[in-house]
Structures are given as C-alpha cells and as structure tokens.
PDB file of C-alpha atoms in Angstrom:
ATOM      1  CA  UNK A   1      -1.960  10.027  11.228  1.00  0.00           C
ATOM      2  CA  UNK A   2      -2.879   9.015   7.757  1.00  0.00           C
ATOM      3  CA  UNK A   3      -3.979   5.723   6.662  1.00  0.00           C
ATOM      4  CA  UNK A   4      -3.637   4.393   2.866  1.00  0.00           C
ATOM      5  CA  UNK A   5      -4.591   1.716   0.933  1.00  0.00           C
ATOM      6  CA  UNK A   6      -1.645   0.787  -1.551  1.00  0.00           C
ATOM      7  CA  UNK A   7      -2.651  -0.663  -4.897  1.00  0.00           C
ATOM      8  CA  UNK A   8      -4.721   1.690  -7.264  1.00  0.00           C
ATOM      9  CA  UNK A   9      -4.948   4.475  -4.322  1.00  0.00           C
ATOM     10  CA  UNK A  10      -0.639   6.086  -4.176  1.00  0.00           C
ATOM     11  CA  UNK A  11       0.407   3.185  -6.542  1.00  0.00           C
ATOM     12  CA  UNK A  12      -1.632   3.252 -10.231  1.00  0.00           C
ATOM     13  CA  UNK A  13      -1.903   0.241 -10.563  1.00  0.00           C
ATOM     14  CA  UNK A  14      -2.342  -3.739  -8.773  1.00  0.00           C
ATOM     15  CA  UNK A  15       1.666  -4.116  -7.696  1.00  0.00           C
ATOM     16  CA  UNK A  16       1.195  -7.270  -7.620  1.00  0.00           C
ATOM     17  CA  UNK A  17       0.006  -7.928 -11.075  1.00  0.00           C
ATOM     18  CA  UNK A  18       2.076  -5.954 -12.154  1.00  0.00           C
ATOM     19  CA  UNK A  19       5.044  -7.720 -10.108  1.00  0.00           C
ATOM     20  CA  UNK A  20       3.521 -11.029 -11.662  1.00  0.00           C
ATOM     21  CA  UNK A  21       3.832  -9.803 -15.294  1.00  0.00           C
ATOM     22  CA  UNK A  22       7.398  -8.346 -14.401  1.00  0.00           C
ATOM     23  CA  UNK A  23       8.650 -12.141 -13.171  1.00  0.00           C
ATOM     24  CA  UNK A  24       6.412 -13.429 -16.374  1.00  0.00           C
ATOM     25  CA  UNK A  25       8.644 -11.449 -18.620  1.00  0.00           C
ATOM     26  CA  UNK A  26      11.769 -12.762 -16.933  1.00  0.00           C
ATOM     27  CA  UNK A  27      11.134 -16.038 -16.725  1.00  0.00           C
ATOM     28  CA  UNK A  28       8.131 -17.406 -19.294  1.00  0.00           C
ATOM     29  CA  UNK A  29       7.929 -20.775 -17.597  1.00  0.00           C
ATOM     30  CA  UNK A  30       6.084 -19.160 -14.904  1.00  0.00           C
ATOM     31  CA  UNK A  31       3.169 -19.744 -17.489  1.00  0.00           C
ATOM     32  CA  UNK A  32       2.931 -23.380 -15.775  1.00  0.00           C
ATOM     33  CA  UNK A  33       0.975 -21.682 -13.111  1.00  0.00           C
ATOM     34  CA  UNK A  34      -2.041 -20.407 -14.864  1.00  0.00           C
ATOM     35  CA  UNK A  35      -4.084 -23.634 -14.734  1.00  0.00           C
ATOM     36  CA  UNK A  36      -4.620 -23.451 -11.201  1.00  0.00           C
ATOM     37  CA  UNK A  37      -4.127 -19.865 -10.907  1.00  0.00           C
ATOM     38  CA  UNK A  38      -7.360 -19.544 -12.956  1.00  0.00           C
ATOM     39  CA  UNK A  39      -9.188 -22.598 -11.200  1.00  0.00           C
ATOM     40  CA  UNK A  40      -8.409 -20.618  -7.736  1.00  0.00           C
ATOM     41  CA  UNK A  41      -9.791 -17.569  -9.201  1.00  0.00           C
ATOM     42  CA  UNK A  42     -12.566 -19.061 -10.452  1.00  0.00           C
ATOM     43  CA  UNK A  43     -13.504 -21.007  -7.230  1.00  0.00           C
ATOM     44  CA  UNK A  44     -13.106 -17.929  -5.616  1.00  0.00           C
ATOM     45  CA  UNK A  45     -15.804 -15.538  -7.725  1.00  0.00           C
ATOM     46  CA  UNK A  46     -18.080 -18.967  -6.894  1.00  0.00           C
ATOM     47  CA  UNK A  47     -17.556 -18.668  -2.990  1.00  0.00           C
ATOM     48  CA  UNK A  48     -16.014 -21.833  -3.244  1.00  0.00           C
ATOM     49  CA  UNK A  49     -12.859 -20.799  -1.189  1.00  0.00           C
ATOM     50  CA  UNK A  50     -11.438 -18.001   0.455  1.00  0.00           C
ATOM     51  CA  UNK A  51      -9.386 -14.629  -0.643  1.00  0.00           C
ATOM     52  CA  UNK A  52      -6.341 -16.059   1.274  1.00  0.00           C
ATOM     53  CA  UNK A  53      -6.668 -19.298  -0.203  1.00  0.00           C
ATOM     54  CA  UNK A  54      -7.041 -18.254  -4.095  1.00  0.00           C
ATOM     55  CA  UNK A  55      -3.791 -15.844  -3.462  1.00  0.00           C
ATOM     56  CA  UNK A  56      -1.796 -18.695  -1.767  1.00  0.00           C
ATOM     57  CA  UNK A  57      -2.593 -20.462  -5.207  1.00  0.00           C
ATOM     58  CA  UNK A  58      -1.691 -17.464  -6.625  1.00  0.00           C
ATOM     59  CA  UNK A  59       1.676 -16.826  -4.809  1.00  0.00           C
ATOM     60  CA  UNK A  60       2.907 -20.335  -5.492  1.00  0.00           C
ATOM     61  CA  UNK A  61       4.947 -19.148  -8.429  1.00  0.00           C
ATOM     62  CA  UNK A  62       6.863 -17.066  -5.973  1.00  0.00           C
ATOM     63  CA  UNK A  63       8.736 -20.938  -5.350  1.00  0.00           C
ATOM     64  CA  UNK A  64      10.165 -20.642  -9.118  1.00  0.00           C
ATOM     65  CA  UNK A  65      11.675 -17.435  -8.684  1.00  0.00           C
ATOM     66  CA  UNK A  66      15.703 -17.854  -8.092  1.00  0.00           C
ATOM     67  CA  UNK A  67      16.187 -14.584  -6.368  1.00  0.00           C
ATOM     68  CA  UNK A  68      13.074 -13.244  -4.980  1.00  0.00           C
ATOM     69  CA  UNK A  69      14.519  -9.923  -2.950  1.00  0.00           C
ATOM     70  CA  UNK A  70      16.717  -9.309  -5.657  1.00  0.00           C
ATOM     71  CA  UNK A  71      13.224  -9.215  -7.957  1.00  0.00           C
ATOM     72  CA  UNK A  72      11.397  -7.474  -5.777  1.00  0.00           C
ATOM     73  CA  UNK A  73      14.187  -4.810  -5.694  1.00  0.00           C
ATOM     74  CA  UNK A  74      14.729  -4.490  -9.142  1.00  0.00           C
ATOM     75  CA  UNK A  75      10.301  -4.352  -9.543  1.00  0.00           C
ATOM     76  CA  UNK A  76      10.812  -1.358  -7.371  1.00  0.00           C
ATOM     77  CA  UNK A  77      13.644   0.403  -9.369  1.00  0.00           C
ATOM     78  CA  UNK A  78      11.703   0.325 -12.513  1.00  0.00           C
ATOM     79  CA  UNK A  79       8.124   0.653 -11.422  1.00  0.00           C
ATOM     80  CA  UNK A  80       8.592   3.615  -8.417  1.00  0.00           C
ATOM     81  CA  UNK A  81       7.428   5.709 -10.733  1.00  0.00           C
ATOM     82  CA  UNK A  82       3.919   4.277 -10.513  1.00  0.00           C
ATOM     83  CA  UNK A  83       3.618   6.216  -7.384  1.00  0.00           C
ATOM     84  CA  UNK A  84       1.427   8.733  -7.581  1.00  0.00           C
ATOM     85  CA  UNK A  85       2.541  12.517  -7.459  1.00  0.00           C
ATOM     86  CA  UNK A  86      -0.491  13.674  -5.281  1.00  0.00           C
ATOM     87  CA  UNK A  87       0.681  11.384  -2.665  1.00  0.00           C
ATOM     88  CA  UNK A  88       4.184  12.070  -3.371  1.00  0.00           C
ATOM     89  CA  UNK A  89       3.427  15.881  -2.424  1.00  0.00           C
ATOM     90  CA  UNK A  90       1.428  14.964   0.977  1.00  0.00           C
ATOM     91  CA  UNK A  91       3.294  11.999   2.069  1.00  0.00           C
ATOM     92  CA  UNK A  92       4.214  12.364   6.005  1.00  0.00           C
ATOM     93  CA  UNK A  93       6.484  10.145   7.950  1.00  0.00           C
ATOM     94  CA  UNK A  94       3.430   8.886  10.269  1.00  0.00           C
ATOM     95  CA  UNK A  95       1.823   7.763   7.171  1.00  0.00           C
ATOM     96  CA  UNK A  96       0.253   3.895   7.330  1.00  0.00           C
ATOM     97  CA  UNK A  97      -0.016   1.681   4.501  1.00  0.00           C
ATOM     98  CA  UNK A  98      -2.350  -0.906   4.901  1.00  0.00           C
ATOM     99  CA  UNK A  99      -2.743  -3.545   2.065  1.00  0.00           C
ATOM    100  CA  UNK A 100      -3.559  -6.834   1.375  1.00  0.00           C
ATOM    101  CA  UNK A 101      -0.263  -6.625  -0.832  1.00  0.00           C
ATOM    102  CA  UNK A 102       2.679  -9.029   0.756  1.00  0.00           C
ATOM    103  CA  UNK A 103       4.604  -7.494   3.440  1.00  0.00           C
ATOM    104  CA  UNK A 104       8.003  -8.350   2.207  1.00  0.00           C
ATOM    105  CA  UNK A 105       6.701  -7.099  -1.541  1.00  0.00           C
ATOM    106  CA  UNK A 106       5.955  -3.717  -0.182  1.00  0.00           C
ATOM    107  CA  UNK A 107       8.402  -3.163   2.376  1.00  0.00           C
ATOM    108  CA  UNK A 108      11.385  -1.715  -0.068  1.00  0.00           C
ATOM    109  CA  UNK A 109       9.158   0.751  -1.408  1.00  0.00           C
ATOM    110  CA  UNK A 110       7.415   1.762   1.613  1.00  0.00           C
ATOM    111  CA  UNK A 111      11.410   1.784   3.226  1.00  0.00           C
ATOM    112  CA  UNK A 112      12.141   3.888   0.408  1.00  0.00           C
ATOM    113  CA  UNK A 113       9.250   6.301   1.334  1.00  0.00           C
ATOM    114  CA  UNK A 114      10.036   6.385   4.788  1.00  0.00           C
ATOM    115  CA  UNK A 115       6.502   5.464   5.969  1.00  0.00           C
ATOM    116  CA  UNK A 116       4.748   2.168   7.893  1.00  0.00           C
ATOM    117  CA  UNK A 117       3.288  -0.780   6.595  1.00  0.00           C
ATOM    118  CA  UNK A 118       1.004  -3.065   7.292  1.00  0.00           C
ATOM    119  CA  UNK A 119       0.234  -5.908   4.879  1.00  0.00           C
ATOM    120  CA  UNK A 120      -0.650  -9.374   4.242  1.00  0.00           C
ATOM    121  CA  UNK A 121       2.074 -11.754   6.104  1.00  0.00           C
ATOM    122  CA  UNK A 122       2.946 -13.992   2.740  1.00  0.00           C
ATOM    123  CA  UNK A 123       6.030 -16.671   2.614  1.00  0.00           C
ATOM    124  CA  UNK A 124       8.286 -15.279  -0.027  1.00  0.00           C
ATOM    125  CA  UNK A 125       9.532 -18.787  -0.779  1.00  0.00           C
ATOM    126  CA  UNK A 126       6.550 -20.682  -0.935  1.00  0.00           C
ATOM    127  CA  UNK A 127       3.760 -17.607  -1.746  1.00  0.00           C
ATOM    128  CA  UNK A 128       1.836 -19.115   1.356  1.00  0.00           C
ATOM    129  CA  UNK A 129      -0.803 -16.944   3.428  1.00  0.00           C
ATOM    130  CA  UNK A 130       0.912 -17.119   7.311  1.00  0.00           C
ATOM    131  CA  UNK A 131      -2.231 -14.976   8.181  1.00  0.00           C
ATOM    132  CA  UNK A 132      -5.457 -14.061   7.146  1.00  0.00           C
ATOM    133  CA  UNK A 133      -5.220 -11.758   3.613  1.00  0.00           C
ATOM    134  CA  UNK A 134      -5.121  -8.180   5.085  1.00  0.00           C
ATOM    135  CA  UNK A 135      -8.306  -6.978   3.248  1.00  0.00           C
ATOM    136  CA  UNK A 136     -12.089  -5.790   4.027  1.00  0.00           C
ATOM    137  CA  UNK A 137     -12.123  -6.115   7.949  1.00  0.00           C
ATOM    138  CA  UNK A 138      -8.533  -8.078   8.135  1.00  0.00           C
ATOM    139  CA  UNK A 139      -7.399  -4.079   7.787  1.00  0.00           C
ATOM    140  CA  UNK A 140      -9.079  -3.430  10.825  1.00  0.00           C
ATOM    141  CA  UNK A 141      -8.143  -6.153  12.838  1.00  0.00           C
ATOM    142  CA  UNK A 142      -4.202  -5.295  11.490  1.00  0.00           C
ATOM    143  CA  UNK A 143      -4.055  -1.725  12.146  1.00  0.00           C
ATOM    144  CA  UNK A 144      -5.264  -2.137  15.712  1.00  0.00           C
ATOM    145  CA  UNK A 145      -2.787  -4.466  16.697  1.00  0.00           C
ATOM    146  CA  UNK A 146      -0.091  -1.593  16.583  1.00  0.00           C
ATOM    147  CA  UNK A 147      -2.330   1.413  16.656  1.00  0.00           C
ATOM    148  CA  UNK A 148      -5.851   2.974  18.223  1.00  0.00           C
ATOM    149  CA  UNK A 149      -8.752   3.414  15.794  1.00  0.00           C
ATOM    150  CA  UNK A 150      -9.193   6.608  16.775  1.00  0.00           C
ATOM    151  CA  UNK A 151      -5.796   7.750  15.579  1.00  0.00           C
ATOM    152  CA  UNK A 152      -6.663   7.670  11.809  1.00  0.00           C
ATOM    153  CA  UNK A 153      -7.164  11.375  10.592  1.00  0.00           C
ATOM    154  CA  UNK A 154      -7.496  10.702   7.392  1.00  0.00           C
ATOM    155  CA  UNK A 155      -8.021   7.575   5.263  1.00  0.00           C
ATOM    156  CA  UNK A 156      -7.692   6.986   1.551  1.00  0.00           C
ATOM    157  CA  UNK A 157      -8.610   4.063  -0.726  1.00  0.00           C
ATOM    158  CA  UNK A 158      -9.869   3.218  -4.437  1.00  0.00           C
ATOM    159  CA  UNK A 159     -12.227   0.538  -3.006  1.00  0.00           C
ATOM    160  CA  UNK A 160     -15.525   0.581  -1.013  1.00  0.00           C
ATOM    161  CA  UNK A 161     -14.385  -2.935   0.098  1.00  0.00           C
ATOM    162  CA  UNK A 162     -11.632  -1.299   2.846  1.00  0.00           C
ATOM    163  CA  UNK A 163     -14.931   1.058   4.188  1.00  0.00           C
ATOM    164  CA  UNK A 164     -14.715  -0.782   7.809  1.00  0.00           C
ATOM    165  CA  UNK A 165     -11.082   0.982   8.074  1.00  0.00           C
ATOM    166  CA  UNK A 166     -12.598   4.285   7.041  1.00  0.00           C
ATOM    167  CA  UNK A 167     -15.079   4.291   9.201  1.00  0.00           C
ATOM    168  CA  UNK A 168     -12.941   5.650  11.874  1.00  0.00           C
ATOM    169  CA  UNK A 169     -10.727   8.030   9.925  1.00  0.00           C
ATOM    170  CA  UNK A 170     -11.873  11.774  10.834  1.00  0.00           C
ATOM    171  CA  UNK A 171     -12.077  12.025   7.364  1.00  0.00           C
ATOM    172  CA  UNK A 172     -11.743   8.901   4.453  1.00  0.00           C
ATOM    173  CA  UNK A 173     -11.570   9.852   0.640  1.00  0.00           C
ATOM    174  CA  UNK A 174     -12.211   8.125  -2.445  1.00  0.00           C
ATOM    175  CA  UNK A 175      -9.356   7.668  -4.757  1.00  0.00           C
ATOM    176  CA  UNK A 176      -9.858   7.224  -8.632  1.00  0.00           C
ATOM    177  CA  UNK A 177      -6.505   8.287  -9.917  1.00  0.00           C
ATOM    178  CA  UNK A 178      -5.365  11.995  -9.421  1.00  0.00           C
ATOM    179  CA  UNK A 179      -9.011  12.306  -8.846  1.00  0.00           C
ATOM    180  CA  UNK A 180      -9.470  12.322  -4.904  1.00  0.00           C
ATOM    181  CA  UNK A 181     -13.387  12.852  -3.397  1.00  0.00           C
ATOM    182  CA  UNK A 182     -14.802  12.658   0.036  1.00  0.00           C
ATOM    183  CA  UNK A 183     -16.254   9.076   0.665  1.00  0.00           C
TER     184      UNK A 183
END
C-alpha cells in the first residue's frame, strides 16, 4: 500500500487554514478567537505547551460554527480542486492518508476519493484533541493500530517532520508541489 501525508503533499495547501479562512469569511465574528489563538501559538514556538494543546486552542472556534458538517461539506465542494493532479493520476483504493488534520474534516474528501484515513481524533463541537495530534511519531503509533509497518510501499510527505513513518515505506518521497523526489 501507499501511505500519504495530506496537507501540502495531494492537497496544496494547509486544509485547515484554509477551512479556518473559509468559516472566517462566513462568519467574521470568528475574529474573537485570535487572542488566544495567537497566545497558543506563541506558547507553542516557546515549548511552553504541546502541538495538541495549541490546536485544541485553535479548534475552539469550531463551537461558533452553526452547522459544522454542512461547512465542512460545502469546504470540500469548493476547495476539491486543491487536490493535486499527480496524485489524482496514481491514487489506488489501498491508499492511507495519515494526517494530523481532524478526522471528521477529512473524511468527506477522503470518502469522496475512495481511500483510508487516519487522522487526528478532534471534537467537531468543541475543537477538543480526544487523542494525541496525529503528527511526527503519533503517525506511527496511528497507522500501526490498523496496519503492519512493513506494509507501506511507498510513502509521501512535504515535511521531514513525518520521517519516523517513512522510515518503513520501501520507498518515501519528498513532495514540494508537482515536484516529487526520493527522500
């Protein structure tokens, strides 16, 4: 099987930034959340807390959304087109996902492309972390709870920070882009 990492490796861009700026269009207000959105971040980059605690501060504003599927779907209808065509062209039905992304964020499109997921386990309602944020290691830890290690024939990512997953694909790449290069 193949292994991917979501954001910035078969999507372009951080889905869910971009999801954020989508729901910031729609509803302004969510502008209230910056304060501590940008005291998380910052207390992150100073080791002062944890990736899954400065996204759960992140996430909060998921509580002022009214209909969060029905966001989430609509994200999807406009922004599918952020997939990339190289992956488009290669996808396979045994393709994994892996990504610290929310589950319930990336499940439509990952439905949609008729592969599995495996992502960070987020409360839609409140934006809380119900597990560890599925990055660095976390990926690891993740994948083998459904699947063996040595199952992952290829692996590709946009970030040296998901190498403990590639180092037991057969082969991992290095994704800038269109621009694809052996690890």
């Amino acid at each position: 099987m193949n292994v991917y990492d979501f954001d910035k490796t078969i999507y372009k861009n951080d889905s869910s930034i971009d999801f954020y700026k989508f729901n910031l269009k729609r509803n302004p207000k969510l502008i209230k959340y910056w304060p501590k959105q940008i005291k998380a971040a910052t207390a992150y980059k100073m080791g002062k807390i944890s990736k899954t605690e400065m996204k759960s501060v992140f996430y909060e504003y998921f509580q002022d959304i009214d209909n969060i599927d029905e966001a989430v779907s609509l994200f999807w209808r406009e922004h599918r087109h952020n997939i990339q065509d190289w992956y488009l062209e290669q996808k396979d039905p045994s393709d994994v996902i892996v990504s610290a992304s929310p589950e319930f964020f990336l499940k439509p499109i990952c439905d949609d492309l008729d592969v599995t997921l495996i992502g960070s386990v987020v409360d839609k309602n409140t934006g809380m972390n119900l597990r560890e944020n599925c990055y660095g290691a976390e990926k690891v830890v993740r994948f083998e709870e459904l699947y063996s290690l040595d199952d992952i024939d290829e692996f590709y990512s946009d970030s040296y920070s998901d190498d403990p997953l590639a180092q037991y694909a057969e082969k991992a790449f290095m994704v800038r882009g269109n621009d694809i290069k052996p690890w």
